Amino acid sequence: KAGVTQTPRYLIKTRGQQVTLSCSPISGHRSVSWYQQTPGQGLQFLFEYFSETQRNKGNFPGRFSGRQFSNSRSEMNVSTLELGDSALYLCASSFEQALPGTEAFFGQGTRLTVV
Amino acid sequence: EDQVTQSPEALRLQEGESSSLNCSYTVSGLRGLFWYRQDPGKGPEFLFTLYSAGEEKEKERLKATLTKKESFLHITAPKPEDSATYLCAVLPYGNNRLAFGKGNQVVVIP
């Protein structure tokens, strides 16, 4: 069974640019969540999508956005990149996170470096 | 606000030297507590889910336990391959956002 796939694995962007990251969840999983991981803050929740709808949103500025497609694949977009956006962006998928026994499984992440 | 605090931040162990990692949490209502293992440059790898106080789960040299305020991850007779950062997260009732601690970085020396 294939795991969660994130592309690309590495990205280098310039301040002010925008970037789109992609996440393909485990087959059959309908919930996709995004997290930002930095050495200082640890893992912080960005947003969660379920059946193409955003169900939860973390405390990040509007420059961070996402969407989910009918096949459950998800993308997140960061506009007007800042140096502080440099981080490992992780995607997690689960069948239905609200149900016991439906744990979230993570992808390998996309390492974004803003210069 | 949901809070998760892990201690110690970093731990160096001799191979075979058992130890425990602590995860204390404050949450309005706990739906589940999760332990993950993360190796450098990789995504977190799921280890355990605990749902209620008194519950225990084991996998190889790892054993996770849960009380009403904290969870412990016991590492018995660790090997160098157990070196990793161990992350604790809580899933509260009312939303679907995992709240993570900052992790316990474990190094096992041969």
CSV table of C-alpha atoms in Angstrom, one decimal, chain B residues 18-89:
chain,number,residue,atom,x,y,z
B,18,SER,CA,16.4,1.9,29.7
B,19,SER,CA,14.6,5.3,30.1
B,20,SER,CA,11.3,7.1,29.9
B,21,LEU,CA,10.1,10.1,27.9
B,22,ASN,CA,7.3,12.3,29.3
B,23,CYS,CA,4.5,14.0,27.5
B,24,SER,CA,2.2,16.2,29.7
B,25,TYR,CA,-0.9,17.7,28.1
B,26,THR,CA,-3.6,20.2,28.8
B,27,VAL,CA,-6.7,19.7,26.6
B,28,SER,CA,-10.4,20.3,27.0
B,29,GLY,CA,-11.3,16.8,26.1
B,30,LEU,CA,-8.9,14.2,24.9
B,31,ARG,CA,-10.0,12.2,21.9
B,32,GLY,CA,-6.6,10.5,21.4
B,33,LEU,CA,-2.9,10.8,22.2
B,34,PHE,CA,-0.4,9.9,19.6
B,35,TRP,CA,3.3,9.0,19.6
B,36,TYR,CA,5.4,9.4,16.4
B,37,ARG,CA,9.0,8.8,15.7
B,38,GLN,CA,10.9,11.2,13.4
B,39,ASP,CA,14.3,10.7,11.8
B,40,PRO,CA,16.2,13.7,10.5
B,41,GLY,CA,14.9,15.0,7.2
B,42,LYS,CA,11.9,12.6,7.2
B,43,GLY,CA,8.3,12.8,8.1
B,44,PRO,CA,7.0,11.5,11.4
B,45,GLU,CA,6.3,7.8,11.5
B,46,PHE,CA,3.3,6.6,13.5
B,47,LEU,CA,3.9,4.5,16.6
B,48,PHE,CA,0.9,4.4,18.9
B,49,THR,CA,-2.5,5.8,19.7
B,50,LEU,CA,-3.8,5.9,23.3
B,51,TYR,CA,-7.4,6.8,24.0
B,52,SER,CA,-8.1,6.4,27.7
B,53,ALA,CA,-6.3,6.6,31.0
B,54,GLY,CA,-4.7,3.3,32.0
B,55,GLU,CA,-4.2,2.2,28.4
B,56,GLU,CA,-0.8,0.7,27.4
B,57,LYS,CA,0.6,-0.3,24.0
B,58,GLU,CA,3.8,-2.0,23.1
B,59,LYS,CA,6.0,-2.3,20.0
B,60,GLU,CA,9.4,-4.0,20.2
B,61,ARG,CA,11.4,-2.0,22.8
B,62,LEU,CA,8.8,0.8,23.1
B,63,LYS,CA,5.9,0.9,25.5
B,64,ALA,CA,3.4,3.8,25.8
B,65,THR,CA,1.2,4.5,28.7
B,66,LEU,CA,-1.5,7.1,29.4
B,67,THR,CA,-2.8,8.9,32.5
B,68,LYS,CA,-5.3,11.7,32.7
B,69,LYS,CA,-2.6,14.3,32.5
B,70,GLU,CA,0.4,12.7,30.9
B,71,SER,CA,1.8,9.9,28.7
B,72,PHE,CA,5.1,8.1,29.0
B,73,LEU,CA,7.1,6.4,26.3
B,74,HIS,CA,9.3,3.8,27.9
B,75,ILE,CA,12.4,2.6,25.9
B,76,THR,CA,13.6,-0.7,27.2
B,77,ALA,CA,17.2,-1.8,26.5
B,78,PRO,CA,17.6,0.7,23.6
B,79,LYS,CA,19.7,0.1,20.5
B,80,PRO,CA,21.5,2.8,18.4
B,81,GLU,CA,18.7,2.4,15.8
B,82,ASP,CA,16.2,3.8,18.4
B,83,SER,CA,18.0,7.2,18.0
B,84,ALA,CA,15.4,9.6,16.8
B,85,THR,CA,13.1,12.4,17.9
B,86,TYR,CA,9.9,11.2,19.5
B,87,LEU,CA,6.9,13.4,19.1
B,88,CYS,CA,3.7,13.4,21.2
B,89,ALA,CA,0.5,14.9,19.9
